[in-house]
């Protein structure tokens, strides 16, 4: 038979079978078929009668090596595939084509899960949490080892260090050690490097098993499901409960090894993970390892407390590279500064073999960290080690600044030497006029430099260190904002994620992500963090760039490069962030509603709005009662917090601002025929009616800055009290509903109505 370009001969015989040396044996579930494998690679099928008589039936050829293992699911598929009747062959071929379209077959999925559970059974710290051990056995399908497992490390040169199994017996007394002693001395008490690798393996494997049910989904769908499940697991963990669901069980398993292990073992039996090793994995190629390294590093920084974080800053601050203020100008040259001496209490670093120095990939954390060594450096190893320390310092100080910068004060009386004679200082605010936040400023300069520096052989466009800088800029934007050019940073991030939908849309099983897609993912996440952390900064910066772009477009004689700028290519990404802000932080959006509408009008083509309407093009902005759109005149009215009304003409893209009220406008609405506009302000308790200039001369007047609105009537209305002070209810105090071309109803949130006629 032939299928999929593979020819498998089948030899049938009667009762006499050729002799072969059996290397594996399998009995099928129905006890009517026995399968044997031999050392020569053949597989034999035997029929077994109820009287236990064995009769040979078929022999399968195709393997060249010894058959060492037979799987029931594999044999079922093989028998069905190669021993079918001719009548069923066409139907089976169609079924095979359907299954081929699936991302993972059931057999591959079960085999992968069983292998992962076997590894997790060996890595898990059994006996420290009996309740969790019960969940691992009953719900997660793990197996408890009968004896302790020894762990070690394998070096690049192929050498292995291993703790021998005799560690179970105390050399001093000859008695057996307790379970916590075995786990501590056998796995987490050997060295900090072993602990780091062990915990990374456990947590990354748990992250993989948590996402296993979503492996067939696209990347964006997996991210959404993972976020929902992580939030649910975090809520369960915060309540101190153990969930019985498989996903929750894996989450609790990861949480125990990430956070609870030092307390369960005791610091005398636990060697903490190395911060520098975790820092170099902060943006690992594999997402699960990346998440594990980030969770471990943050957990360890929390565990050591403020004093431990301060010691870490003092240790790594001397290695932080110094960059000039004009980080966006790659052509600027500075005099090289002398190499920083290592701190006295730094951990000794193992000398690298000469052949290991060249084993640095482009995506390594050290690639792209420009060194400040003088050009006459003597050894390549010193240059590599210096760049590695600089990269590690940027990551560690960036993480501490982003996550804990607000609480760390500058060290007093620190006498450590650093280039230029500067003393490292803390990130957070301090009392007194002498604080200058030098460490936060220099860390920000280093991160911004890595983001904005043009691609080069030393700093590739999508290197790990650049991606790490992107992530840390987003995480700690509130700390770095005073020291960075926000406009340049936002434009740099938009440049990286301008094609994010195309790069990430079809990714399903492409992990690890390719470098451009990974950079787009990191930049998109950083943009969301920046926007939600400082909505006014994001909105005003993008609006200013839009105005600058429109002015350049109007003054430019050539329109060739209008659609090739970063702002034009990233329109979809800008709208995505605006949509997030409207959903999560509507109060901040209302304060800058006119600027938000300027951005939306730039990102959405006027012809599209004219054809489909604002509600269909961008429904999120229509949730506000301060925004109104007229289908007949193709105009948009926006009520501002200052009491003015911004009137946009969709056809021309022009905007006019007219002062209408003495306080923030609560609601606006166009009449059905487009001739009138009603505006209401709860602050000054007035409703005003404006007549629209819809004539041809009025449209020409729009171009000449002539008024398009004329107030014809104003009524005083009793103020509407919000349902609960301090909430978002003030955004929907009242709305305007036109019942005809000249009649309108002011409906309050409590159902009260006030009727008016123009």
PDB file of C-alpha atoms in Angstrom, residues 53-186:
ATOM      1  CA  UNK A  53      -4.191 -20.082  20.645  1.00  0.00           C
ATOM      2  CA  UNK A  54      -1.891 -17.593  18.904  1.00  0.00           C
ATOM      3  CA  UNK A  55      -1.990 -17.393  15.125  1.00  0.00           C
ATOM      4  CA  UNK A  56       0.254 -15.058  13.046  1.00  0.00           C
ATOM      5  CA  UNK A  57      -1.623 -12.651  10.771  1.00  0.00           C
ATOM      6  CA  UNK A  58       0.599  -9.954   9.282  1.00  0.00           C
ATOM      7  CA  UNK A  59       4.061  -8.408   9.313  1.00  0.00           C
ATOM      8  CA  UNK A  60       4.721  -4.709   8.847  1.00  0.00           C
ATOM      9  CA  UNK A  61       8.007  -3.464   7.384  1.00  0.00           C
ATOM     10  CA  UNK A  62       9.360   0.059   7.230  1.00  0.00           C
ATOM     11  CA  UNK A  63      11.554   0.575  10.322  1.00  0.00           C
ATOM     12  CA  UNK A  64      15.325   0.213  10.149  1.00  0.00           C
ATOM     13  CA  UNK A  65      16.052   0.296  13.884  1.00  0.00           C
ATOM     14  CA  UNK A  66      15.027  -1.934  16.744  1.00  0.00           C
ATOM     15  CA  UNK A  67      11.421  -1.623  17.965  1.00  0.00           C
ATOM     16  CA  UNK A  68      11.813  -0.689  21.631  1.00  0.00           C
ATOM     17  CA  UNK A  69       8.339   0.637  22.470  1.00  0.00           C
ATOM     18  CA  UNK A  70       4.815   0.031  21.189  1.00  0.00           C
ATOM     19  CA  UNK A  71       1.905   2.415  21.873  1.00  0.00           C
ATOM     20  CA  UNK A  72      -1.722   1.325  21.764  1.00  0.00           C
ATOM     21  CA  UNK A  73      -2.950   4.457  20.013  1.00  0.00           C
ATOM     22  CA  UNK A  74      -0.100   4.239  17.510  1.00  0.00           C
ATOM     23  CA  UNK A  75      -0.837   0.596  16.733  1.00  0.00           C
ATOM     24  CA  UNK A  76      -4.550   1.247  16.333  1.00  0.00           C
ATOM     25  CA  UNK A  77      -3.846   3.969  13.780  1.00  0.00           C
ATOM     26  CA  UNK A  78      -1.274   1.763  12.009  1.00  0.00           C
ATOM     27  CA  UNK A  79      -3.615  -1.195  11.766  1.00  0.00           C
ATOM     28  CA  UNK A  80      -6.462   0.993  10.516  1.00  0.00           C
ATOM     29  CA  UNK A  81      -4.207   2.711   8.007  1.00  0.00           C
ATOM     30  CA  UNK A  82      -2.509  -0.339   6.490  1.00  0.00           C
ATOM     31  CA  UNK A  83      -5.008  -3.203   6.899  1.00  0.00           C
ATOM     32  CA  UNK A  84      -8.168  -1.587   5.505  1.00  0.00           C
ATOM     33  CA  UNK A  85     -10.525  -3.198   3.056  1.00  0.00           C
ATOM     34  CA  UNK A  86     -10.657  -1.609  -0.380  1.00  0.00           C
ATOM     35  CA  UNK A  87     -14.237  -0.439   0.178  1.00  0.00           C
ATOM     36  CA  UNK A  88     -13.245   1.654   3.165  1.00  0.00           C
ATOM     37  CA  UNK A  89     -10.088   3.127   1.666  1.00  0.00           C
ATOM     38  CA  UNK A  90     -11.713   6.205   0.119  1.00  0.00           C
ATOM     39  CA  UNK A  91     -13.665   7.016   3.290  1.00  0.00           C
ATOM     40  CA  UNK A  92     -10.544   6.612   5.397  1.00  0.00           C
ATOM     41  CA  UNK A  93      -8.604   8.917   3.082  1.00  0.00           C
ATOM     42  CA  UNK A  94     -11.198  11.658   3.560  1.00  0.00           C
ATOM     43  CA  UNK A  95     -11.075  11.196   7.314  1.00  0.00           C
ATOM     44  CA  UNK A  96      -7.291  11.443   7.233  1.00  0.00           C
ATOM     45  CA  UNK A  97      -7.429  14.709   5.323  1.00  0.00           C
ATOM     46  CA  UNK A  98      -9.800  16.207   7.876  1.00  0.00           C
ATOM     47  CA  UNK A  99      -7.592  15.199  10.769  1.00  0.00           C
ATOM     48  CA  UNK A 100      -4.526  16.524   8.986  1.00  0.00           C
ATOM     49  CA  UNK A 101      -5.968  20.030   9.099  1.00  0.00           C
ATOM     50  CA  UNK A 102      -6.027  19.996  12.878  1.00  0.00           C
ATOM     51  CA  UNK A 103      -3.113  21.634  14.707  1.00  0.00           C
ATOM     52  CA  UNK A 104      -2.521  18.694  17.035  1.00  0.00           C
ATOM     53  CA  UNK A 105      -3.917  15.189  16.822  1.00  0.00           C
ATOM     54  CA  UNK A 106      -5.291  13.558  19.941  1.00  0.00           C
ATOM     55  CA  UNK A 107      -2.393  11.121  20.029  1.00  0.00           C
ATOM     56  CA  UNK A 108       0.238  13.859  19.829  1.00  0.00           C
ATOM     57  CA  UNK A 109      -1.601  15.885  22.441  1.00  0.00           C
ATOM     58  CA  UNK A 110      -1.806  12.965  24.892  1.00  0.00           C
ATOM     59  CA  UNK A 111       1.818  12.027  24.322  1.00  0.00           C
ATOM     60  CA  UNK A 112       2.966  15.607  24.880  1.00  0.00           C
ATOM     61  CA  UNK A 113       0.862  15.980  28.020  1.00  0.00           C
ATOM     62  CA  UNK A 114       2.053  12.666  29.461  1.00  0.00           C
ATOM     63  CA  UNK A 115       5.679  13.587  28.827  1.00  0.00           C
ATOM     64  CA  UNK A 116       5.219  17.013  30.417  1.00  0.00           C
ATOM     65  CA  UNK A 117       3.483  15.497  33.456  1.00  0.00           C
ATOM     66  CA  UNK A 118       6.330  12.998  33.826  1.00  0.00           C
ATOM     67  CA  UNK A 119       8.877  15.810  33.868  1.00  0.00           C
ATOM     68  CA  UNK A 120       6.765  17.792  36.313  1.00  0.00           C
ATOM     69  CA  UNK A 121       6.468  14.751  38.571  1.00  0.00           C
ATOM     70  CA  UNK A 122      10.258  14.654  38.791  1.00  0.00           C
ATOM     71  CA  UNK A 123      10.668  18.401  39.314  1.00  0.00           C
ATOM     72  CA  UNK A 124       7.893  19.055  41.838  1.00  0.00           C
ATOM     73  CA  UNK A 125       8.900  19.480  45.505  1.00  0.00           C
ATOM     74  CA  UNK A 126       6.783  16.700  47.005  1.00  0.00           C
ATOM     75  CA  UNK A 127       5.900  16.608  50.675  1.00  0.00           C
ATOM     76  CA  UNK A 128       5.955  20.341  51.404  1.00  0.00           C
ATOM     77  CA  UNK A 129       2.229  20.943  50.823  1.00  0.00           C
ATOM     78  CA  UNK A 130       0.074  17.851  51.287  1.00  0.00           C
ATOM     79  CA  UNK A 131      -3.076  19.536  49.989  1.00  0.00           C
ATOM     80  CA  UNK A 132      -1.347  20.551  46.778  1.00  0.00           C
ATOM     81  CA  UNK A 133       0.216  17.091  46.485  1.00  0.00           C
ATOM     82  CA  UNK A 134      -3.278  15.614  46.565  1.00  0.00           C
ATOM     83  CA  UNK A 135      -4.389  17.894  43.734  1.00  0.00           C
ATOM     84  CA  UNK A 136      -1.302  16.936  41.722  1.00  0.00           C
ATOM     85  CA  UNK A 137      -2.116  13.234  42.076  1.00  0.00           C
ATOM     86  CA  UNK A 138      -5.898  13.356  41.699  1.00  0.00           C
ATOM     87  CA  UNK A 139      -6.530  16.264  39.327  1.00  0.00           C
ATOM     88  CA  UNK A 140      -3.322  16.836  37.407  1.00  0.00           C
ATOM     89  CA  UNK A 141      -2.387  13.230  36.711  1.00  0.00           C
ATOM     90  CA  UNK A 142       1.120  13.468  38.148  1.00  0.00           C
ATOM     91  CA  UNK A 143       3.064  10.535  39.607  1.00  0.00           C
ATOM     92  CA  UNK A 144       4.856  10.665  42.946  1.00  0.00           C
ATOM     93  CA  UNK A 145       8.419   9.270  42.838  1.00  0.00           C
ATOM     94  CA  UNK A 146       9.170   6.430  45.240  1.00  0.00           C
ATOM     95  CA  UNK A 147      12.627   7.790  46.041  1.00  0.00           C
ATOM     96  CA  UNK A 148      14.287  11.225  45.921  1.00  0.00           C
ATOM     97  CA  UNK A 149      15.686  12.416  42.597  1.00  0.00           C
ATOM     98  CA  UNK A 150      19.179  13.804  42.204  1.00  0.00           C
ATOM     99  CA  UNK A 151      19.817  16.960  40.173  1.00  0.00           C
ATOM    100  CA  UNK A 152      22.886  18.582  38.683  1.00  0.00           C
ATOM    101  CA  UNK A 153      24.187  20.832  35.918  1.00  0.00           C
ATOM    102  CA  UNK A 154      25.735  20.209  32.511  1.00  0.00           C
ATOM    103  CA  UNK A 155      28.332  22.727  31.340  1.00  0.00           C
ATOM    104  CA  UNK A 156      28.928  23.933  27.797  1.00  0.00           C
ATOM    105  CA  UNK A 157      31.997  21.768  27.633  1.00  0.00           C
ATOM    106  CA  UNK A 158      29.938  18.638  28.293  1.00  0.00           C
ATOM    107  CA  UNK A 159      30.917  18.195  31.962  1.00  0.00           C
ATOM    108  CA  UNK A 160      28.233  17.254  34.476  1.00  0.00           C
ATOM    109  CA  UNK A 161      28.004  17.931  38.195  1.00  0.00           C
ATOM    110  CA  UNK A 162      25.541  15.683  40.028  1.00  0.00           C
ATOM    111  CA  UNK A 163      24.528  15.229  43.655  1.00  0.00           C
ATOM    112  CA  UNK A 164      24.822  11.478  44.273  1.00  0.00           C
ATOM    113  CA  UNK A 165      21.823   9.642  45.780  1.00  0.00           C
ATOM    114  CA  UNK A 166      23.721   8.993  49.025  1.00  0.00           C
ATOM    115  CA  UNK A 167      22.788  12.490  50.163  1.00  0.00           C
ATOM    116  CA  UNK A 168      19.638  10.862  51.622  1.00  0.00           C
ATOM    117  CA  UNK A 169      21.707   9.558  54.545  1.00  0.00           C
ATOM    118  CA  UNK A 170      23.265  11.936  56.989  1.00  0.00           C
ATOM    119  CA  UNK A 171      27.013  11.418  56.936  1.00  0.00           C
ATOM    120  CA  UNK A 172      27.300  12.407  60.565  1.00  0.00           C
ATOM    121  CA  UNK A 173      24.589  10.248  62.177  1.00  0.00           C
ATOM    122  CA  UNK A 174      23.806   7.709  59.447  1.00  0.00           C
ATOM    123  CA  UNK A 175      20.053   8.315  59.837  1.00  0.00           C
ATOM    124  CA  UNK A 176      17.670   9.230  57.059  1.00  0.00           C
ATOM    125  CA  UNK A 177      17.059  12.895  56.481  1.00  0.00           C
ATOM    126  CA  UNK A 178      13.592  14.424  56.686  1.00  0.00           C
ATOM    127  CA  UNK A 179      11.617  15.133  53.543  1.00  0.00           C
ATOM    128  CA  UNK A 180      12.308  18.864  53.676  1.00  0.00           C
ATOM    129  CA  UNK A 181      16.018  18.132  54.141  1.00  0.00           C
ATOM    130  CA  UNK A 182      15.981  15.865  51.096  1.00  0.00           C
ATOM    131  CA  UNK A 183      14.198  18.437  48.941  1.00  0.00           C
ATOM    132  CA  UNK A 184      16.457  21.198  50.198  1.00  0.00           C
ATOM    133  CA  UNK A 185      19.807  19.457  49.983  1.00  0.00           C
ATOM    134  CA  UNK A 186      18.938  17.468  46.894  1.00  0.00           C
TER     135      UNK A 186
END
